[in-house]
Coordinates of C-alpha atoms in Angstrom, one line a residue:
X225 CA 38.3 37.5 136.1
X226 CA 36.9 33.9 138.5
X227 CA 39.8 32.6 140.7
X228 CA 39.2 29.4 138.2
X229 CA 38.7 31.3 135.1
X230 CA 42.6 32.8 136.2
X231 CA 43.9 29.9 137.6
X232 CA 43.6 27.7 134.4
X233 CA 45.2 31.1 132.3
X234 CA 47.7 30.8 134.2
X235 CA 48.1 26.3 134.1
X236 CA 47.2 27.5 130.3
X237 CA 50.7 29.6 129.9
X238 CA 53.0 27.5 132.0
X239 CA 51.7 25.0 130.0
X240 CA 52.8 26.1 126.6
X241 CA 56.4 28.0 128.1
X242 CA 57.4 24.3 129.0
X243 CA 56.2 22.9 125.9
X244 CA 58.0 25.3 124.1
X245 CA 61.3 24.2 126.8
X246 CA 61.1 20.4 126.8
X247 CA 63.0 19.9 123.7
X248 CA 66.1 21.9 125.5
X249 CA 68.8 21.5 127.7
X250 CA 72.0 22.8 129.4
X251 CA 74.2 22.3 130.3
X252 CA 76.0 22.6 133.4
X253 CA 79.9 22.8 133.8
X254 CA 79.9 19.5 135.9
X255 CA 78.3 18.1 132.3
X256 CA 81.2 20.7 130.6
X257 CA 84.4 19.0 133.3
X258 CA 83.4 15.6 131.9
X259 CA 80.2 14.6 130.6
X260 CA 80.2 10.9 131.5
X261 CA 80.1 11.7 135.5
X262 CA 76.2 11.1 136.5
X263 CA 74.9 13.6 139.9
X264 CA 74.3 10.9 143.2
X265 CA 70.8 9.9 142.9
X266 CA 69.4 9.3 146.4
X267 CA 68.4 6.2 147.6
X268 CA 65.2 6.1 145.3
X269 CA 63.0 3.6 143.8
X270 CA 63.8 3.0 140.4
X271 CA 62.1 5.5 138.2
X272 CA 59.1 3.1 136.9
X273 CA 58.7 3.3 133.6
X274 CA 54.8 5.2 131.4
X275 CA 53.2 2.6 130.2
X276 CA 51.4 4.9 127.6
X277 CA 47.7 4.7 127.8
X278 CA 46.1 4.3 124.9
X279 CA 43.0 7.3 124.0
X280 CA 42.5 8.2 120.7
X281 CA 43.0 11.7 120.7
X282 CA 46.7 10.9 122.0
X283 CA 49.0 11.4 119.8
X284 CA 51.9 9.5 119.1
X285 CA 55.0 9.6 121.2
X286 CA 52.6 11.3 124.0
X287 CA 51.5 9.9 127.4
X288 CA 48.0 10.4 129.5
X289 CA 49.0 11.5 132.6
X290 CA 45.2 12.2 134.1
X291 CA 42.3 14.3 132.6
X292 CA 42.8 15.9 129.3
X293 CA 46.2 16.3 130.1
X294 CA 49.2 14.3 127.6
X295 CA 52.8 15.2 127.4
X296 CA 55.7 14.0 125.5
X297 CA 57.4 10.6 126.3
X298 CA 60.5 10.4 128.5
X299 CA 61.5 12.7 130.1
X300 CA 63.4 15.4 131.2
X301 CA 67.6 15.8 131.3
X302 CA 69.6 12.2 132.5
X303 CA 65.0 11.5 133.0
X304 CA 62.9 8.2 131.5
X305 CA 60.3 9.2 132.1
X306 CA 58.1 11.9 133.7
X307 CA 56.0 12.5 136.8
X308 CA 53.2 15.1 136.2
X309 CA 51.6 17.8 139.0
X310 CA 47.5 17.6 137.5
X311 CA 45.8 20.9 138.9
X312 CA 42.1 21.2 138.5
X313 CA 38.5 19.5 138.2
X314 CA 36.2 17.3 136.0
X315 CA 32.9 18.1 136.0
X316 CA 31.6 20.0 139.6
X317 CA 33.9 18.9 142.0
X318 CA 36.2 21.4 143.6
X319 CA 39.5 22.1 142.7
X320 CA 42.6 20.0 143.6
X321 CA 45.5 18.2 142.9
X322 CA 46.8 14.8 141.9
X323 CA 50.0 13.4 141.0
X324 CA 50.1 11.3 137.6
X325 CA 52.9 10.2 134.7
X326 CA 55.8 7.6 136.3
X327 CA 57.5 8.3 140.0
X328 CA 59.4 11.1 141.4
X329 CA 63.1 9.9 140.7
X330 CA 66.3 11.6 142.5
X331 CA 68.3 12.1 140.0
X332 CA 70.3 14.6 142.0
X333 CA 71.7 17.7 143.5
X334 CA 71.5 20.0 140.5
X335 CA 72.7 23.4 139.0
X336 CA 70.1 25.7 140.7
X337 CA 68.6 22.1 142.6
X338 CA 70.9 22.0 145.8
X339 CA 68.8 20.9 148.6
X340 CA 68.3 18.2 150.5
X341 CA 65.5 15.4 150.2
X342 CA 63.7 14.3 152.8
X343 CA 62.2 10.6 151.8
X344 CA 58.9 8.7 152.7
X345 CA 59.0 5.3 154.4
X346 CA 58.8 3.1 151.1
X347 CA 62.5 5.4 150.0
X348 CA 61.2 7.9 147.3
X349 CA 60.9 11.5 147.5
X350 CA 58.6 13.9 150.0
X351 CA 59.8 16.8 150.4
X352 CA 63.0 19.2 149.5
X353 CA 64.7 22.0 151.3
X354 CA 64.5 24.7 149.2
X355 CA 68.6 26.1 148.9
X356 CA 69.7 29.3 147.9
X357 CA 69.7 30.4 144.3
X358 CA 66.6 27.1 143.8
X359 CA 64.5 27.8 140.9
X360 CA 61.2 25.5 140.8
X361 CA 62.0 24.5 137.3
X362 CA 65.2 22.9 138.2
X363 CA 64.0 21.6 141.5
X364 CA 61.0 19.7 138.8
X365 CA 64.4 18.8 136.4
X366 CA 65.7 16.7 139.2
X367 CA 62.4 15.0 140.3
X368 CA 62.3 14.1 136.8
X369 CA 58.7 16.4 137.0
X370 CA 57.7 17.6 133.5
X371 CA 55.9 21.5 134.7
X372 CA 57.7 21.5 137.8
X373 CA 56.4 25.3 138.1
X374 CA 53.3 24.2 139.5
X375 CA 55.7 22.9 142.5
X376 CA 54.8 27.1 143.2
X377 CA 50.5 26.5 143.0
X378 CA 50.8 22.5 144.8
X379 CA 52.4 24.9 147.9
X380 CA 50.3 27.6 148.5
X381 CA 52.4 29.8 146.4
X382 CA 50.8 32.4 144.1
X383 CA 51.4 35.6 143.1
X384 CA 55.0 34.9 142.2
X385 CA 55.7 34.6 145.3
X386 CA 59.1 32.8 145.6
X387 CA 60.9 30.1 147.0
X388 CA 62.9 31.3 150.0
X389 CA 66.1 29.4 151.8
X390 CA 64.6 27.0 154.3
X391 CA 61.3 26.5 152.7
X392 CA 60.2 23.0 152.5
X393 CA 58.9 22.2 148.9
X394 CA 55.9 18.8 149.2
X395 CA 57.5 17.5 145.9
X396 CA 54.3 14.1 145.3
X397 CA 50.7 15.3 145.0
X398 CA 49.4 12.7 146.3
X399 CA 50.7 13.4 149.8
X400 CA 49.1 17.0 149.2
X401 CA 44.9 15.9 151.0
X402 CA 44.4 19.8 152.4
X403 CA 45.2 21.3 149.5
X404 CA 43.4 24.8 149.1
X405 CA 43.8 26.9 145.7
X406 CA 46.0 30.2 146.4
X407 CA 43.7 32.2 143.9
X408 CA 40.5 31.1 145.6
X409 CA 39.0 34.5 147.6
X410 CA 39.9 35.7 144.6

């Protein structure tokens, strides 16, 4: 199987899994103790609402976030809208990454997403330092990323490689100018 076919199959599985879990929510111990209490957010700008692009084949209550990709309107957890990490190619261009959807917003530490955040010069989340016990999907939820598992591919992890405490992850795909397909050599 070619590397492009493997990556396409992997991405399809991730999108299917994320879609299946889109309506699920988890209750943290803090939420159970005081549901009115919200996590503290870093000094990031307010989320930008995503205006749905009008396309004939995008179902109602979905928004187009990139080439051939639509996700439900809204966002995970307390997020008003979602960012999306698009990994792929169109036409004859090489595989690459793009950030789609809304701007990243730090919703504050969550269970399994307690690492430190570094901001860019405009105050937006740029990198994340992994803390013990962190999980990609929860890191994605913390930053309103619809497909948080894609953070692994965005940062060069492949074949089920596990993030480790101290790893520094780039959060915004548009900041990655030298992305290399981790499956290209297969």
